[in-house]
XYZ file of C-alpha atoms in Angstrom:
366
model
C -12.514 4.183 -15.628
C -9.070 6.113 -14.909
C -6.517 3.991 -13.726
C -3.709 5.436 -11.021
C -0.469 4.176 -9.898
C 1.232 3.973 -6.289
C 4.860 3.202 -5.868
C 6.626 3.327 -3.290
C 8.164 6.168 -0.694
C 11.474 4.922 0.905
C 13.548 6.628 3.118
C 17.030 4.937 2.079
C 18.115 2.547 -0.543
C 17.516 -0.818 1.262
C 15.305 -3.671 -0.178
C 15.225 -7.163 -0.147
C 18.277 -7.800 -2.243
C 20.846 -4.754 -1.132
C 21.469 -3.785 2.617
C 20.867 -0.022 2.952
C 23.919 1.841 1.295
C 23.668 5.081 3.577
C 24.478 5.653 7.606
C 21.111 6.244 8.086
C 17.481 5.015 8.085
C 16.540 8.459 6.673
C 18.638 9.444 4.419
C 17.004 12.753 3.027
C 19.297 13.402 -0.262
C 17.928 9.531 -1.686
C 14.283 9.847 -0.300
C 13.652 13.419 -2.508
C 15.238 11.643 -5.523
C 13.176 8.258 -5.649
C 9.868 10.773 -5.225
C 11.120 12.881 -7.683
C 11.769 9.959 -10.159
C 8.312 8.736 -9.498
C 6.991 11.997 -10.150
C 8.433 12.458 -13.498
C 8.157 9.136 -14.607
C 3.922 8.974 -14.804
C 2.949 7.650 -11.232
C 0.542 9.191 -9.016
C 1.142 8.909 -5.970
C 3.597 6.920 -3.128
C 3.169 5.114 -0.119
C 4.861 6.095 2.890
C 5.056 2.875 4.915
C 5.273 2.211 8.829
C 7.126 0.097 10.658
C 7.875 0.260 14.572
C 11.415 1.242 14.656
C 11.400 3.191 11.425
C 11.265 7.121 10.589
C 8.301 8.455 11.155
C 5.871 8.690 8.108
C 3.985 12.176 8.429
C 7.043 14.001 8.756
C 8.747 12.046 5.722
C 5.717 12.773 4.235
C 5.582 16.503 4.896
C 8.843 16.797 3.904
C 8.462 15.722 0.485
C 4.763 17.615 -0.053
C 7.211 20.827 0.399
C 9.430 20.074 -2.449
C 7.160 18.613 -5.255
C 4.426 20.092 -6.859
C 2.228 16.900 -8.290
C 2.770 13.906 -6.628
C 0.394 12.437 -4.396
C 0.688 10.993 -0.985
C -0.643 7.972 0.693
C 0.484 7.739 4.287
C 0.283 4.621 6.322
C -1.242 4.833 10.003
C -1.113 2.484 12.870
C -4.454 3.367 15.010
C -2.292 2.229 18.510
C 0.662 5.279 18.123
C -1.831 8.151 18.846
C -5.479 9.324 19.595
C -7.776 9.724 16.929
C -8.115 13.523 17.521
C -4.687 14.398 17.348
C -4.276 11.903 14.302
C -6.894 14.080 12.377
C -5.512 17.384 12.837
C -1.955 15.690 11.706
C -3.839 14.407 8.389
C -5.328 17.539 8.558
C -2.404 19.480 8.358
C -0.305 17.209 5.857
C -3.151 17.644 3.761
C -3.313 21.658 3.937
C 0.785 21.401 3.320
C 0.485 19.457 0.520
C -2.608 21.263 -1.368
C -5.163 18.496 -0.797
C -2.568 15.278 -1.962
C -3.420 13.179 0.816
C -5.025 9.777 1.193
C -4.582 8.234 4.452
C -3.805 4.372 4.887
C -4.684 2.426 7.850
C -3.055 -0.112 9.224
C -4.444 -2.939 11.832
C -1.467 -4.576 12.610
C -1.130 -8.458 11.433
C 1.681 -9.252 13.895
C 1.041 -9.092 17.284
C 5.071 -8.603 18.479
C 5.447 -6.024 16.072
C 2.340 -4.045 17.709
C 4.067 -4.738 21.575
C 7.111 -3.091 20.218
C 4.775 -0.100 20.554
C 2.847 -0.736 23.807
C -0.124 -2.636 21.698
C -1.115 -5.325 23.604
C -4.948 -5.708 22.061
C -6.045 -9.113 20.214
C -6.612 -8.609 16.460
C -9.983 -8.677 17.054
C -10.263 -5.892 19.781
C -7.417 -4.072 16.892
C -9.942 -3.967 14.331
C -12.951 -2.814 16.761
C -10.333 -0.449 17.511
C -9.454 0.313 14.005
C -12.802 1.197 12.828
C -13.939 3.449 16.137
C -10.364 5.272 14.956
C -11.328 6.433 11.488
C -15.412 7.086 12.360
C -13.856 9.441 14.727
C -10.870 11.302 12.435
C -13.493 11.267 9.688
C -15.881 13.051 11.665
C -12.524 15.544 13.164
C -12.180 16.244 9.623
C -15.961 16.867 8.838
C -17.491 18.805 12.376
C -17.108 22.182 12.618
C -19.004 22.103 15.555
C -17.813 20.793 19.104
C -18.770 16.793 19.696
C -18.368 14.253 22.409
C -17.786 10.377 22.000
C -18.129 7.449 24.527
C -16.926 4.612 22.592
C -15.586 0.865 23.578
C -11.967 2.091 22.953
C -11.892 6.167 23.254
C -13.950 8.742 25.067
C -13.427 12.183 24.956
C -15.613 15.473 25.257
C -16.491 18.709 23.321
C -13.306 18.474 20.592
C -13.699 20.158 17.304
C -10.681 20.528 15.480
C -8.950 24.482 13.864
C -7.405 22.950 11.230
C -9.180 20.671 8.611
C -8.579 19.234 4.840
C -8.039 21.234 1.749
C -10.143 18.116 0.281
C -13.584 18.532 0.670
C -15.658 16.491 2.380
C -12.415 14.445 3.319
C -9.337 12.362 2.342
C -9.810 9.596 1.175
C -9.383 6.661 3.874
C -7.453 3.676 2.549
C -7.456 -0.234 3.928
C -5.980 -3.618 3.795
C -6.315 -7.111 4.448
C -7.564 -10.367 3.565
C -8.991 -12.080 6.505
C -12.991 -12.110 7.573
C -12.459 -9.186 9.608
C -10.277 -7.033 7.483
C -13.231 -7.283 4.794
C -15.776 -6.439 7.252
C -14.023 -3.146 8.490
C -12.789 -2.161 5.350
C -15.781 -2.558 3.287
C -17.824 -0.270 5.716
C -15.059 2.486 6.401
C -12.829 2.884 3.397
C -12.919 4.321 0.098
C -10.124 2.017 -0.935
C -9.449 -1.816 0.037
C -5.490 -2.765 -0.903
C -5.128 -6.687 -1.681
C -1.246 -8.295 -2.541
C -0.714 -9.317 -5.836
C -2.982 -13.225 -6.237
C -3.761 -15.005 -8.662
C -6.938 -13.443 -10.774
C -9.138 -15.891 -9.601
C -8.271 -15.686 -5.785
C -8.730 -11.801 -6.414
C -11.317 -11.991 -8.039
C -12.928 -13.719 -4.606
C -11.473 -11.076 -2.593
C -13.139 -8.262 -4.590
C -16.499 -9.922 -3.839
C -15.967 -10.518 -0.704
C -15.099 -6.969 -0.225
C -18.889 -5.407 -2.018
C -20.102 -8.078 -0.305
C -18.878 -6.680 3.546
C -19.823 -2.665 2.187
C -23.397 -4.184 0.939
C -23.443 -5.558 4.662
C -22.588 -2.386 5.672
C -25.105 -0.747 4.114
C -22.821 0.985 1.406
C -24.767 1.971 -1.659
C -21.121 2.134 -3.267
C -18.177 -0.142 -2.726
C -14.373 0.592 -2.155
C -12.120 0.972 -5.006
C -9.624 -1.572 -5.407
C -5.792 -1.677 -5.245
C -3.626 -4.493 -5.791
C -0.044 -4.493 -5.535
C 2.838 -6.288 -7.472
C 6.603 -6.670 -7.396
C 7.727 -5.976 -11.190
C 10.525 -8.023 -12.500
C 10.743 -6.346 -16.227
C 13.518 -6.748 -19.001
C 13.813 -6.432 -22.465
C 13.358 -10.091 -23.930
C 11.433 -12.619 -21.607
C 14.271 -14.505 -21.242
C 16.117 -11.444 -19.615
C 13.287 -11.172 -17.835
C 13.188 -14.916 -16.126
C 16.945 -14.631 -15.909
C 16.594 -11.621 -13.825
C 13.915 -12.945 -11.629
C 16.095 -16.373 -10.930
C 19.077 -13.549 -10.032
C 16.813 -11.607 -7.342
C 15.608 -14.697 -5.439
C 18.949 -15.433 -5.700
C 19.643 -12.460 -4.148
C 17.020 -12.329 -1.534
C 18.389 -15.892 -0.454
C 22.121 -14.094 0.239
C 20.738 -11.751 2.282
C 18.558 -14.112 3.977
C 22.493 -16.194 4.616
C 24.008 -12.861 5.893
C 20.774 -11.962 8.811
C 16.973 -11.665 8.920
C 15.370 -9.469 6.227
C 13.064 -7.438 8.766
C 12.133 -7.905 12.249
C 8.951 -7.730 11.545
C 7.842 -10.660 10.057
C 8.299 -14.372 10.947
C 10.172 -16.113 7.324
C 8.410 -19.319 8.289
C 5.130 -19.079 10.010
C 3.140 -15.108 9.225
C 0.724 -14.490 12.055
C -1.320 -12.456 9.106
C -4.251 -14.034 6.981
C -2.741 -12.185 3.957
C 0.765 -13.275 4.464
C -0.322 -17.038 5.046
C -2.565 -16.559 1.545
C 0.829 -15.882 0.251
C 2.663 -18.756 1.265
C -0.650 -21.105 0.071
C -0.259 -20.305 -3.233
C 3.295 -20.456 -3.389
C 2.963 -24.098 -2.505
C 0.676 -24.905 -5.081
C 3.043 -23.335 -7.744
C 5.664 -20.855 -9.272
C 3.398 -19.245 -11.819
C 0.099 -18.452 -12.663
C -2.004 -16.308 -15.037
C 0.296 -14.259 -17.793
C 3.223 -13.347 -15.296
C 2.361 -13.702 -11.576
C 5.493 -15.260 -10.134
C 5.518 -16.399 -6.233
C 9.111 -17.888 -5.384
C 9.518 -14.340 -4.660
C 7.077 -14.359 -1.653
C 8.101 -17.809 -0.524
C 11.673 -16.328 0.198
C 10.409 -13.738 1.902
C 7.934 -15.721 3.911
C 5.061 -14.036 2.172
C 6.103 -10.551 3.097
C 3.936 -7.687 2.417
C 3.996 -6.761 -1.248
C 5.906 -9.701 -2.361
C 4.930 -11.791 -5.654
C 6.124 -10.599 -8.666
C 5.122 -10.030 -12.082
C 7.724 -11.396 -14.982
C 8.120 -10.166 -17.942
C 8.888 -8.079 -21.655
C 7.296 -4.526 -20.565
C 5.193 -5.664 -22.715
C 3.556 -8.765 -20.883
C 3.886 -7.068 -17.397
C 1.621 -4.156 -18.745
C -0.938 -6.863 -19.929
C -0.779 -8.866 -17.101
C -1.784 -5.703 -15.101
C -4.528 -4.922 -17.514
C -5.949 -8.129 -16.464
C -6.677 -7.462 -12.953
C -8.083 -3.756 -14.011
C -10.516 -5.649 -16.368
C -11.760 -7.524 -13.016
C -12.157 -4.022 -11.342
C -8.859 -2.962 -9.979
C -7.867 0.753 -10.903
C -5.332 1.130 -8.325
C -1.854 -0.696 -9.259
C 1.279 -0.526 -7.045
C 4.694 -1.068 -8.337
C 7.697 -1.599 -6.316
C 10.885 -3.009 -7.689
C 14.128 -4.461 -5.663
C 16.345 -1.679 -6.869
C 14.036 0.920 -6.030
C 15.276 4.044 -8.159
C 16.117 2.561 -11.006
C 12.952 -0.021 -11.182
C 10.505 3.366 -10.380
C 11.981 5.059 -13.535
C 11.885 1.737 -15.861
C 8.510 0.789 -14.657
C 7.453 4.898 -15.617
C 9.196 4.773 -18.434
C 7.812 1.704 -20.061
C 4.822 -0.212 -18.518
C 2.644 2.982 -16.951
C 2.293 4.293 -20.384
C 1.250 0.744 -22.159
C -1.391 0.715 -19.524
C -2.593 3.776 -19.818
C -3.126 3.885 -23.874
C -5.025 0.154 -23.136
C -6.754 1.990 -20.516
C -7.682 4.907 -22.829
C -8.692 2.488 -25.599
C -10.988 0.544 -23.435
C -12.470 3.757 -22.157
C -13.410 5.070 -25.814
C -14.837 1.675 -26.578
C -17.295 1.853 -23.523
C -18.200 5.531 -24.990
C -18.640 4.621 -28.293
């Protein structure tokens, strides 16, 4: 099976390890450049995150669909900063700008400050009902052409059909993330792809299972694909490679000294089953499997996208190869030093993993 990769869409040069070196949190001159490097170093597509106080996605994302010609976008969603209607005719029209590149990513929210920040005040139970009324209804938006009414738990509206709908026929693809109970349950009967942070192979392995397992429940005849996602670490000996990693926990720690890291996320105690997964197997050790490195996530308080993977290009490339053998085709990248890790990572992992890729392919043919 093809095998794609997502990196990363930032809107200035911050990261874990380097304060932000423009004015601005959208600084437009550095956000064209890391898409373009990503473009023309072998990945498919980026992720344009969301955060509370930070630019807004769509029109990031719009932005760059009008100045490249290949690269795909996957745009992160919070269900609680507008109605589903209006949501769809934004995808809607991101996806007509960009000539059917869209794949829409939707986010429950883990932390319940960060969702107050916005005026959510709903359990995380209630935000997942919520979550999955939200895309039934912008997948049907994108899919009616005729007029329809709803009377759900958490919207009701009447006689809305949309003008405006998706180059991509039937629909974008919906995208989803978590690893608690509920996450698996909602994304396993709405999405098309579930994203899991970077575990060990046998903890995602589980998670796989437990995701065919919810869509089965569902009553899915088909499953989601699977994404995982990795911090790379990657130099040319190994010992470079481990010397580098000690040097960016290093510098995670300084910046840790100087102020928080984000406001979003608690360092010590993650409200969010997949940051608290995290942390777990941080505590029961540094590394695992070929390259899978966690002191990483433990100084970020288990962060997002936040072990790593150490290594020769090389290893890294083989390490990823063993989570597609256990069914993952999705792999996102996202370094510390953003630019220059997108075009190293392009330059020489993406292709190792794609000739192994090819290779297993032909076998399966043959």
């Amino acid at each position: 099976m093809p095998v794609e990769f997502l990196g990363i869409a930032a809107t200035n040069d911050g990261s874990e390890t380097t304060p932000r070196s423009s004015s601005g949190a959208f600084d437009k001159d550095y956000t064209l450049r890391l898409a373009r490097a990503h473009e023309e170093h072998g990945w498919d597509r980026v992720l344009f995150a969301y955060g509370s106080g930070a630019p807004e996605p769509s029109a990031a994302a719009a932005y760059l669909a009008s100045k490249l010609d290949k690269l795909q976008i996957l745009l992160a969603h919070r269900p609680n900063v507008s109605y589903p209607t209006f949501a769809a005719k934004t995808f809607a029209t991101l996806d007509q700008i960009s000539d059917g590149r869209l794949t829409v990513h939707f986010i429950t929210g883990g932390t319940d400050h960060e969702q107050q920040r916005e005026g959510d005040y709903l359990t995380k139970d209630q935000r997942y009902s919520r979550t999955r009324e939200y895309i039934q209804i912008v997948k049907k938006a994108w899919t009616s052409r005729s007029a329809f009414d709803h009377d759900g738990e958490h919207y009701h509206f009447a006689d809305f059909v949309s003008d405006v709908f998706p180059v991509q026929q039937p629909r974008p693809n919906v995208s989803f993330g978590g690893s608690s109970p509920a996450a698996y349950a909602a994304g396993g009967a709405e999405a098309d792809i579930f994203c899991l942070w970077g575990e060990p192979l046998a903890e995602t392995a589980q998670q796989i299972e437990s995701v065919k397992q919810a869509a089965k429940d569902a009553g899915r005849s088909d499953a989601p694909r699977i994404q995982v996602a990795f911090r790379p670490i990657i130099a040319p000996t190994e010992e470079l490679a481990w010397e580098k990693a000690h040097r960016t926990v290093d510098r995670i720690e300084a910046r840790k000294a100087n102020g928080p890291l984000s406001r979003r996320h608690s360092l010590t105690s993650p409200e969010n089953t997949g940051s608290q997964r995290l942390l777990a197997v941080a505590e029961r050790g540094e590394r695992f499997d070929r390259a899978l490195w966690t002191p990483t996530a433990k100084a970020t308080g288990g962060a997002g996208n936040s072990n790593a993977l150490v290594g020769t290009p090389e290893t890294v490339a083989q390490a990823l190869l063993d989570y597609y053998d256990l069914g993952v085709d999705i792999l996102s990248a996202r370094g510390y030093d953003l630019l220059d890790d997108a075009i190293d990572f392009g330059r020489y992992v993406i292709p190792i993993v794609r000739e192994e890729v090819a290779k297993r392919d032909r076998v399966k043919a043959a």
